Short mmCIF file of C-alpha atoms and ligand atoms in Angstrom, two decimals:
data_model
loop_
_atom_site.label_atom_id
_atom_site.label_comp_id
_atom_site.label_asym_id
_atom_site.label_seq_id
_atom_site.Cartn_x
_atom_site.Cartn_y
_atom_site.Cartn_z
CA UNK K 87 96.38 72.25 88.01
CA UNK K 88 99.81 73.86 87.35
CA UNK K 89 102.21 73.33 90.10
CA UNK K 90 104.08 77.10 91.31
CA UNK K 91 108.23 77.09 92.56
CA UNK K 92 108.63 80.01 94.56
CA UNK K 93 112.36 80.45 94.96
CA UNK K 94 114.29 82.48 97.93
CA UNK K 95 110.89 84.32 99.38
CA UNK K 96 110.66 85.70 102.62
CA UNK K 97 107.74 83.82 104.47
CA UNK K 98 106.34 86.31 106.99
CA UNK K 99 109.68 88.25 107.07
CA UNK K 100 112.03 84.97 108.01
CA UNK K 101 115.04 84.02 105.65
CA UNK K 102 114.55 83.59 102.17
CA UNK K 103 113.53 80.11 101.33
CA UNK K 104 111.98 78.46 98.37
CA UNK K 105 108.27 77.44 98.44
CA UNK K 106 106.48 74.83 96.41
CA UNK K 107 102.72 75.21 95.79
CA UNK K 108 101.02 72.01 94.08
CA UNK K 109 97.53 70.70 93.65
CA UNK K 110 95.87 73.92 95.52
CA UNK K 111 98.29 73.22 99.27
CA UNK K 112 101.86 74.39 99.99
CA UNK K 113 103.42 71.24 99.40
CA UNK K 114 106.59 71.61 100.42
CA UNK K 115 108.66 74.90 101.98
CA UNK K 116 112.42 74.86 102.29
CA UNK K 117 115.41 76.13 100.57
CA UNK K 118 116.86 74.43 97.17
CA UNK K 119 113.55 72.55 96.11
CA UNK K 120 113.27 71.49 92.76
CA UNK K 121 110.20 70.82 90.41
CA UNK K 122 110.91 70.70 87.07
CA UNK K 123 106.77 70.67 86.09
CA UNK K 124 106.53 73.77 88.21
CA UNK K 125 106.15 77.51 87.10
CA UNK K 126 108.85 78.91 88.80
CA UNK K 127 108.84 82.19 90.28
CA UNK K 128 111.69 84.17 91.49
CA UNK K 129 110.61 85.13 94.80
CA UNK K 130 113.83 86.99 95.66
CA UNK K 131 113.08 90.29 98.12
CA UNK K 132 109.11 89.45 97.81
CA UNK K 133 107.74 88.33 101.33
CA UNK K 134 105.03 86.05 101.14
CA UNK K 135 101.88 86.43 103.83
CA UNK K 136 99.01 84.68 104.13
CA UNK K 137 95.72 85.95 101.73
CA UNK K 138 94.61 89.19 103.35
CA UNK K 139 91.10 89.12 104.99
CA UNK K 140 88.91 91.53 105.09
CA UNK K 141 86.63 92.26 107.54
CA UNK K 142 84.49 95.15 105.85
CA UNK K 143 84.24 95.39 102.04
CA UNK K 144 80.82 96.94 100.37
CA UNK K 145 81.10 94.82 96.80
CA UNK K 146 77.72 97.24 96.05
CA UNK K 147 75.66 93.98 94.24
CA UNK K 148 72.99 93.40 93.96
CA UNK K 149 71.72 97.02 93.27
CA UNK K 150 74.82 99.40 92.20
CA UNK K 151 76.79 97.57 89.75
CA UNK K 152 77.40 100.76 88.76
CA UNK K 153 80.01 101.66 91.53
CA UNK K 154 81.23 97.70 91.79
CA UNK K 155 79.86 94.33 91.38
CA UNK K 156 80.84 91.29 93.19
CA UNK K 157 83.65 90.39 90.48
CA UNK K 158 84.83 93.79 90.11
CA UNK K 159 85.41 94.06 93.89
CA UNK K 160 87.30 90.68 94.11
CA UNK K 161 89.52 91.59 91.22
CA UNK K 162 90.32 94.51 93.14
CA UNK K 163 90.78 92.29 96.52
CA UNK K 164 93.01 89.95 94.73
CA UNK K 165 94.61 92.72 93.51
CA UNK K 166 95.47 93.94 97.00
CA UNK K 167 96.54 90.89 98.39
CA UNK K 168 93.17 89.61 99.50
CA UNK K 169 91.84 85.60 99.27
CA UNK K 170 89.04 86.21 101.20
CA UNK K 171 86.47 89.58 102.17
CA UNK K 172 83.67 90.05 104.16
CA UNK K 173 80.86 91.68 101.83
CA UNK K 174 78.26 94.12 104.41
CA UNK K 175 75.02 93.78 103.64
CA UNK K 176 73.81 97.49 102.59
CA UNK K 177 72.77 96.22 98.84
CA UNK K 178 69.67 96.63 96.86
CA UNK K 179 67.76 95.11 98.55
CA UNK K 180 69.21 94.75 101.68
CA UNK K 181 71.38 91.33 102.19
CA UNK K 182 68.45 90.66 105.17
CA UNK K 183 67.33 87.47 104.07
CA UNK K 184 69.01 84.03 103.16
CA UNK K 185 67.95 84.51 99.92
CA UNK K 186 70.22 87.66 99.01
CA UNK K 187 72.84 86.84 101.36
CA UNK K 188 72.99 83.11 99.28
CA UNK K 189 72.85 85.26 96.22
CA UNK K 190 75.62 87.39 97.34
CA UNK K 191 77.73 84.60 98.06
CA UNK K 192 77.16 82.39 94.77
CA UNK K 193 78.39 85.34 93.24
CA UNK K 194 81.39 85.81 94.79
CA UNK K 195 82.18 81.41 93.59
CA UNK K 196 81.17 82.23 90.65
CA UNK K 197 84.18 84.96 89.91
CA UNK K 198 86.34 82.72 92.17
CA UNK K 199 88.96 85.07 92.65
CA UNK K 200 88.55 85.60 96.61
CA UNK K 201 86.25 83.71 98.92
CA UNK K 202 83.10 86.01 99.79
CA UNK K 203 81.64 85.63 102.66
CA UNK K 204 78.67 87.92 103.14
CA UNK K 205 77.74 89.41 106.58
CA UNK K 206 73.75 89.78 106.95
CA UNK K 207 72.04 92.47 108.40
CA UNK K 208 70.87 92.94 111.89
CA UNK K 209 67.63 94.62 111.16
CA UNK K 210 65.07 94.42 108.63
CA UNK K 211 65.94 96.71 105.96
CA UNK K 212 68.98 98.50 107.64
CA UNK K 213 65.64 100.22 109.16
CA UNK K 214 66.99 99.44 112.95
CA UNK K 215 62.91 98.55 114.38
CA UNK K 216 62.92 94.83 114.08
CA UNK K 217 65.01 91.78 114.03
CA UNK K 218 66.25 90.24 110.29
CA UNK K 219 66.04 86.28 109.93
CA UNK K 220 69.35 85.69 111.47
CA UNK K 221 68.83 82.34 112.04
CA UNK K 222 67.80 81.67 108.70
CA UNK K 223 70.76 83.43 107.00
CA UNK K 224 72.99 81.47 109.31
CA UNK K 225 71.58 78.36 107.81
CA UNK K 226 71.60 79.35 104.52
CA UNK K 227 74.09 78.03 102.25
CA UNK K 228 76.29 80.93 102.89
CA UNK K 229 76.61 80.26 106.41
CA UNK K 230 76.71 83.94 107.96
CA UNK K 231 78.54 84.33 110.94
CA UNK K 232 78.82 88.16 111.09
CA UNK K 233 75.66 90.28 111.18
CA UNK K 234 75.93 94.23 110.84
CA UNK K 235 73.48 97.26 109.36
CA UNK K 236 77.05 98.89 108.57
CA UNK K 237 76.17 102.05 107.25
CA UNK K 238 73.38 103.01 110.21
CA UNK K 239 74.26 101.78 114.01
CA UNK K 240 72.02 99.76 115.50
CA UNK K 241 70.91 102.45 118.14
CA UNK K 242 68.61 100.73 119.91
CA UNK K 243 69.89 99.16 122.91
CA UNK K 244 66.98 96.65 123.21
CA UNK K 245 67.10 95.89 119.50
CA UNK K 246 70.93 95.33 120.24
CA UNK K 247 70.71 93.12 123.38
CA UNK K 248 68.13 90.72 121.24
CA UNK K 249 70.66 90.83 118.43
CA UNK K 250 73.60 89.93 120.31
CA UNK K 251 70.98 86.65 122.78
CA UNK K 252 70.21 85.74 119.56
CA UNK K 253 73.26 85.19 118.00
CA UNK K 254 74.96 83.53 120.90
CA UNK K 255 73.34 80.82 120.18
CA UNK K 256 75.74 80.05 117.01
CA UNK K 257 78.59 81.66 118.49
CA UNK K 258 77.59 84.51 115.60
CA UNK K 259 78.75 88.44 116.32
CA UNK K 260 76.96 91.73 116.01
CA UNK K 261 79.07 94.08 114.20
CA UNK K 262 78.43 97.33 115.37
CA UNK K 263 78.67 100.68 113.06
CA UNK K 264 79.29 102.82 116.70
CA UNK K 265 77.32 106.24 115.83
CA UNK K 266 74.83 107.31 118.15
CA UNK K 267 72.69 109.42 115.39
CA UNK K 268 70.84 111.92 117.47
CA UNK K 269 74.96 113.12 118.12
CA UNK K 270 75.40 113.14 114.36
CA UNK K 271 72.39 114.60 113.07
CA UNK K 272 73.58 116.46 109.94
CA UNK K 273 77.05 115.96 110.38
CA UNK K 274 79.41 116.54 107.64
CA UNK K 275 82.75 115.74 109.21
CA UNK K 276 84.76 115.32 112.13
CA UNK K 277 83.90 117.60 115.11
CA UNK K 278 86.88 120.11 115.51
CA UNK K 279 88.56 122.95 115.24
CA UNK K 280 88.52 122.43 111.33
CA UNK K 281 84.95 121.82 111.13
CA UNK K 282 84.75 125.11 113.32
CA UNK K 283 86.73 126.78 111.09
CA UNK K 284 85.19 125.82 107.54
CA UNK K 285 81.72 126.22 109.26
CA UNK K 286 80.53 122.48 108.64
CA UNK K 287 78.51 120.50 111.28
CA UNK K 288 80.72 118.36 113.53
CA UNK K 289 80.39 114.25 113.77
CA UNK K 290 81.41 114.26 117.40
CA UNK K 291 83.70 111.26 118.84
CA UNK K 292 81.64 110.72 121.57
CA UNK K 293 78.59 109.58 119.45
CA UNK K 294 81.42 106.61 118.19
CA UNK K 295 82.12 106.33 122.25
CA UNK K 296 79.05 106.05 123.78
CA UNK K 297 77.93 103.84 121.42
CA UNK K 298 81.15 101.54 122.20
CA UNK K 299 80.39 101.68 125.81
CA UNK K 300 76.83 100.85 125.59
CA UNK K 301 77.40 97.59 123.54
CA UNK K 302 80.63 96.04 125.37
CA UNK K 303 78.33 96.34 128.71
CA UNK K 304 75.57 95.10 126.61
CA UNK K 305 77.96 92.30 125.05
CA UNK K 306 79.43 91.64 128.48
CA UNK K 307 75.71 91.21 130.13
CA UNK K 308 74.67 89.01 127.36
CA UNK K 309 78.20 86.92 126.95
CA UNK K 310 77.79 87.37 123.07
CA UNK K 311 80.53 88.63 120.46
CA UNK K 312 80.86 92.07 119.67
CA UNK K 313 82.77 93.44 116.70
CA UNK K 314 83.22 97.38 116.58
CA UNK K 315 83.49 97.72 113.06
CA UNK K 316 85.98 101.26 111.64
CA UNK K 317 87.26 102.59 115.20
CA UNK K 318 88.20 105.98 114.69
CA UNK K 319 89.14 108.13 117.86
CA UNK K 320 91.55 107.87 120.75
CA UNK K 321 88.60 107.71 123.07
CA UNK K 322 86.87 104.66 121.47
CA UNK K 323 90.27 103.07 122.15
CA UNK K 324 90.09 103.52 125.93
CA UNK K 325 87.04 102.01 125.90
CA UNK K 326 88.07 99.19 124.36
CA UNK K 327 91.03 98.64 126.22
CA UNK K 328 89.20 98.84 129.38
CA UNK K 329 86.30 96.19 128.12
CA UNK K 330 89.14 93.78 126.88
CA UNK K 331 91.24 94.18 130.11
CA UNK K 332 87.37 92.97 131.69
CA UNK K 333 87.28 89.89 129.63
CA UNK K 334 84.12 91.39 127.35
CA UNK K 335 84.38 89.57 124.11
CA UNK K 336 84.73 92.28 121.69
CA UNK K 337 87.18 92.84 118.94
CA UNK K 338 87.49 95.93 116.75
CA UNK K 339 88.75 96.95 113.58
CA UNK K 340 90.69 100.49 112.13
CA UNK K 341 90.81 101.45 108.49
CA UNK K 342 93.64 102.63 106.76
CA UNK K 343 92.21 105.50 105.81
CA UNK K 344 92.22 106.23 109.71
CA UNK K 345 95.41 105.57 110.26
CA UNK K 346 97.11 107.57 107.58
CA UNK K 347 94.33 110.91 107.14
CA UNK K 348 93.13 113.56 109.43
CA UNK K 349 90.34 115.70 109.16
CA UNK K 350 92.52 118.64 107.74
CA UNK K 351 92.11 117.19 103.99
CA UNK K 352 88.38 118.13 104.56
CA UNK K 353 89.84 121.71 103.77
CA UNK K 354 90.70 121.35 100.33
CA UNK K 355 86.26 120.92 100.07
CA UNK K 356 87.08 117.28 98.03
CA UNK K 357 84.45 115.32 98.59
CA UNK K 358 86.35 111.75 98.27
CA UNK K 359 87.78 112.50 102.09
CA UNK K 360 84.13 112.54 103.10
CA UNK K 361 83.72 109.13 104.88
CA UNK K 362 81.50 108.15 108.24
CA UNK K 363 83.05 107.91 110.54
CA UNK K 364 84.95 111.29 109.37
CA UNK K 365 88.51 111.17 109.52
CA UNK K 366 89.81 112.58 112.49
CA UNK K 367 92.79 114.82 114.48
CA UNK K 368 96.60 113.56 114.70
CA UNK K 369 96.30 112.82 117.65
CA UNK K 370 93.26 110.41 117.26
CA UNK K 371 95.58 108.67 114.71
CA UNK K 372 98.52 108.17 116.85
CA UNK K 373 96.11 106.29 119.03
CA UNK K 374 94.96 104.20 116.63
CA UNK K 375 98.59 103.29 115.49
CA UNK K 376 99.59 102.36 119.22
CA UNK K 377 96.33 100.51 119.78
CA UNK K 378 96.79 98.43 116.27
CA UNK K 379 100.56 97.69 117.45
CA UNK K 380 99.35 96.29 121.25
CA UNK K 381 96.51 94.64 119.93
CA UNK K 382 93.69 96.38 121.54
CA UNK K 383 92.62 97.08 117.91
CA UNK K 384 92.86 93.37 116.62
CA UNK K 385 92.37 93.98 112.88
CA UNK K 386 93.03 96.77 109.95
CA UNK K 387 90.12 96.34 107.41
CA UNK K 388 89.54 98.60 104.84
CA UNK K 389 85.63 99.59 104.61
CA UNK K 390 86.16 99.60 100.63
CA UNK K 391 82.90 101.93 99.49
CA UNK K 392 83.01 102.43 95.99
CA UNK K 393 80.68 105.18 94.54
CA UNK K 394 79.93 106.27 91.26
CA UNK K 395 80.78 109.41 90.30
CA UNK K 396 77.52 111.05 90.51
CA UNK K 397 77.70 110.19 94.52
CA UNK K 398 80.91 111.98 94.90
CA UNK K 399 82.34 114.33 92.68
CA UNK K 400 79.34 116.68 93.66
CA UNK K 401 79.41 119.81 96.75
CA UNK K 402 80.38 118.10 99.93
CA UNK K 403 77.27 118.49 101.40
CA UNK K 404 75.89 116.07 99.00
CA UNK K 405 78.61 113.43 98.80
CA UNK K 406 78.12 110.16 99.79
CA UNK K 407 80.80 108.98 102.46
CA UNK K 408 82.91 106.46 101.81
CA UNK K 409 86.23 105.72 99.48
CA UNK K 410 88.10 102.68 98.02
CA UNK K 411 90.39 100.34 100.03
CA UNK K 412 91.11 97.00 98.70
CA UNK K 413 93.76 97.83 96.18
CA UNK K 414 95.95 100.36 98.80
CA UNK K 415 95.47 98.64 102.06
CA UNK K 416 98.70 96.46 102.19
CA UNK K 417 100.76 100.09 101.00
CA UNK K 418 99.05 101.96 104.14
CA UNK K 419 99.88 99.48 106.23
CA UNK K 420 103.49 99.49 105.19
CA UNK K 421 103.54 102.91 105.19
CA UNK K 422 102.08 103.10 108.81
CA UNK K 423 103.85 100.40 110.33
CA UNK K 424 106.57 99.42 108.34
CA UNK K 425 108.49 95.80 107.82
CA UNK K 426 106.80 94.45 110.66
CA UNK K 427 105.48 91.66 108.66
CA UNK K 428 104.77 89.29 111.79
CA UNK K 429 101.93 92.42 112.90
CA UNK K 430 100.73 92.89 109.60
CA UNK K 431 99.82 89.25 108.97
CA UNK K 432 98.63 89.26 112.29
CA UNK K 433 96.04 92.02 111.72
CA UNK K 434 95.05 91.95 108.11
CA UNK K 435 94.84 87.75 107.52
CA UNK K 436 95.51 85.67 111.05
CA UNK K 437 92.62 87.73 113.26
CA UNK K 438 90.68 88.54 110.73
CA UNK K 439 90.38 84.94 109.51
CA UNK K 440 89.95 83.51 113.01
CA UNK K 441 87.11 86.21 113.94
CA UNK K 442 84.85 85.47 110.66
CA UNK K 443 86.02 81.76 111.41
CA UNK K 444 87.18 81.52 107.03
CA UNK K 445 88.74 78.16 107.54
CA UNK K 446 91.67 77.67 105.37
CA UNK K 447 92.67 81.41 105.65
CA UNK K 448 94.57 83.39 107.48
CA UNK K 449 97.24 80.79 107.83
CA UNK K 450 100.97 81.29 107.63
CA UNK K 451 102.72 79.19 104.43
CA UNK K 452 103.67 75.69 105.46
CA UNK K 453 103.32 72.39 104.05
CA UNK K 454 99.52 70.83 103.56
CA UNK K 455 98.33 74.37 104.64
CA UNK K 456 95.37 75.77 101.65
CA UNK K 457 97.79 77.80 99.54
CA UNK K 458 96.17 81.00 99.92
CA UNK K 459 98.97 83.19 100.16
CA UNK K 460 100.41 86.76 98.41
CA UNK K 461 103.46 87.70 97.44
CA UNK K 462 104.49 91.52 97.96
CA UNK K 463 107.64 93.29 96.43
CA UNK K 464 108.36 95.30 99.53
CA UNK K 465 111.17 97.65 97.96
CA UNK K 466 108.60 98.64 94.96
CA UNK K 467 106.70 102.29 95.60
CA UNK K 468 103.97 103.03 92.73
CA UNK K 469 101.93 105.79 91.95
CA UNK K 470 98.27 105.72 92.73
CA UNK K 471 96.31 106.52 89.64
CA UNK K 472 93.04 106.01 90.05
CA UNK K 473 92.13 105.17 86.35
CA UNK K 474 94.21 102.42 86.63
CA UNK K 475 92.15 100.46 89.55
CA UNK K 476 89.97 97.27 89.38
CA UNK K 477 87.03 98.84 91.21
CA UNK K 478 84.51 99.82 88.98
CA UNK K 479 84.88 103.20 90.92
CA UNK K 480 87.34 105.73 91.48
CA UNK K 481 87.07 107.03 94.80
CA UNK K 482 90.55 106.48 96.23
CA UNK K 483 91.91 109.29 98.85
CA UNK K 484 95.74 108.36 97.52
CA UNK K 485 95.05 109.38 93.95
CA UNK K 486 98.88 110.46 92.85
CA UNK K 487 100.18 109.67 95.98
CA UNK K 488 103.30 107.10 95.76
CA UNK K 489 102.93 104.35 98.44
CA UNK K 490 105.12 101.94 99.30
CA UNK K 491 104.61 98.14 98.72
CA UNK K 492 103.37 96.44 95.20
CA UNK K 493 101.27 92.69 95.00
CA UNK K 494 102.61 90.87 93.01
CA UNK K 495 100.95 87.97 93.00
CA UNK K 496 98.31 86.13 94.87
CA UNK K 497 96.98 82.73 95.23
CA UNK K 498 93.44 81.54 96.08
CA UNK K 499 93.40 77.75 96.55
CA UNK K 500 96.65 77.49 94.54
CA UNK K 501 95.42 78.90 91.72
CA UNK K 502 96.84 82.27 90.81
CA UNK K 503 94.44 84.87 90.76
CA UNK K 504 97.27 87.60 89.89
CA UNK K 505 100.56 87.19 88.60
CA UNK K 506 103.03 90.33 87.87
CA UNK K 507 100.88 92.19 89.85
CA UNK K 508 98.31 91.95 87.12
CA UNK K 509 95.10 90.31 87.47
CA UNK K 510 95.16 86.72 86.13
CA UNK K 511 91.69 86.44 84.94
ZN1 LIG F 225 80.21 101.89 108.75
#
């Protein structure tokens, strides 16, 4: 195991100080270290968080390694700063059992290039009419923690309440994909003047609201965990900042994409801003921005959906939603919050890591900590080409936009999984 000197980096935004990675730990932090077996690395005006975490990444395998496959998406998660993702359980078949969910997750050890954790499914099938084997996928080697039928919302409330008894018992949480679907019955994007205007069927943000409301008053009669998976309006927030300020144990995630896009791009008829929930108004977006910086939204995860290019370059009305995330995350987030390095390690590796309960992530560099860590060049700004991406798919919103932020390297256990912000294996 080759030892890794990282001289003058910024930990977390502090002073520049060197840091000394050996035999998969940070074994030492401080400033003039020496190693003379070690790598070295000049770490000067790169800050160095903790591995990102990722809440909400669809790796597509087993069943569309067309659009990604479990090494494909952690090549583009290490790639973005990411030692560790979250994989939702809408595969081929549907990650329902302990079988495919232990599948899922001896795939992701296999390409050892970010821990994968799988989340199971709620229901059987994604079909939302009766209970998957929870229990037996939290037993299962891959120990699921996080159960969700991402993709459809689990709409009925009695099929909710079980979910959320039963997994109290292992301190697990229902992720919730808020969409009541009787709301969004043909919907093609975000509910609006601009949907009014280009004649397309509105997604309303009270179908993501009511939803929210039912399950913290479910989650809060039950005393389970809830997780509201890709917030997306100002309303949701209120919700959720009422619910918190009760004590309900929910959390909630936004997705760059939300932060930085509004509904408007749906005029240009391009069917890679299509995504569920739709993007929405400005002034949903400024709400989401003030709710990620007070903490009522606890975590930015990306809901990376690759598709092949038969799913989306096709009429809008026949699109599938979704678009990339890993690899542009960390730039949206500087480019929505700026510097504040302290916030973004908080909400894209500390809370993350503590809600899916990934031991050895989501910790800052120190000495005996796991050394799962990235490096980012702050001052670089790149080009997004979309050719140029790890995902097996190209279905990134920020194609040719210049973003600010470059990874330039990343460490998963110590071992570098990319180095001059290319991919090491
Ligand atoms: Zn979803």
């Amino acid at each position: 195991m080759t030892a890794y000197l990282i001289t003058s980096v910024s930990v977390v935004g502090a002073a520049p100080t060197d840091l000394l990675i050996r035999d998969g730990v940070v074994a030492e932090v401080g400033p003039g270290l020496s190693a003379p077996d070690a790598t070295v690395i000049d770490g000067t005006g790169l800050v160095a968080l903790p591995g990102l975490v990722d809440l909400h990444t669809h790796l597509r395998e087993p069943g569309r390694e067309d659009a990604e496959t479990v090494e494909s998406g952690s090549r583009a998660a290490a790639l973005g700063g990411y030692t560790a993702v979250c994989a939702m359980a809408n595969t081929s078949p549907v990650a329902d059992t302990a079988g495919v969910v232990e599948q899922v997750w001896r795939l992701g050890r296999e390409a050892g290039l970010v821990d994968v954790q799988p989340i199971g499914a709620v229901t059987v099938g994604l079909a939302g009419e009766r209970l998957a084997e929870l229990g037996a996928m939290a037993d299962s080697a891959a120990r699921v923690r996080i159960f969700s039928d991402d993709g459809h919302c689990v709409a009925d409330p009695k099929l909710m309440r079980r979910a959320l008894e039963y997994v109290k018992a292992f301190d697990g949480i229902i992720a919730q994909h808020a969409e009541e679907p009787r709301l969004t019955e043909g919907a093609q994007m975000h509910e609006g003047e601009v949907s009014t205007r280009l004649g397309l069927i509105g997604w309303p943000a009270v179908a993501e609201e009511a939803i929210i409301a039912r399950d913290v008053l479910l989650a809060e009669h039950v005393g389970s965990r809830l997780h509201v998976c890709h917030v997306s309006t100002a309303g949701s927030v209120e919700v959720l900042r009422q619910a918190k300020a009760r004590g309900v144990r929910v959390t909630a995630e936004v997705t760059p994409h939300h932060l930085l896009l509004t509904d408007e791009r749906a005029e240009s008829y391009d069917p890679v801003f299509k995504v569920n929930p739709p993007l929405r108004t400005a002034a949903d977006i400024a709400a989401l921005r003030a709710a990620l910086a007070d903490g009522v939204l606890d975590v930015i995860a990306t809901d990376h959906a690759p598709h092949a290019v038969e799913d989306k370059e096709c009429e809008w009305a026949y699109a599938r939603p979704g678009m990339l995330g890993l690899e542009t995350a960390l730039s949206i987030a500087l480019e929505v919050l700026g510097p504040r390095w302290d916030l973004i390690a908080e909400r894209m590796s500390r809370t993350p890591a503590r809600i899916a309960g990934l031991t050895g992530h989501g910790i800052d560099p120190a000495p005996g900590v796991p050394a799962n860590l990235t490096l980012v060049d702050p001052s670089a700004r790149r080009t997004i080409e979309p050719t140029e991406l790890a995902s097996r798919s190209r279905n990134t919103p920020y194609a040719r936009m210049t973003l600010p932020g470059r990874i330039v390297a990343t460490f998963l256990r110590g071992e570098p999984t990319v180095l001059d912000g290319k991919a090491v294996n």
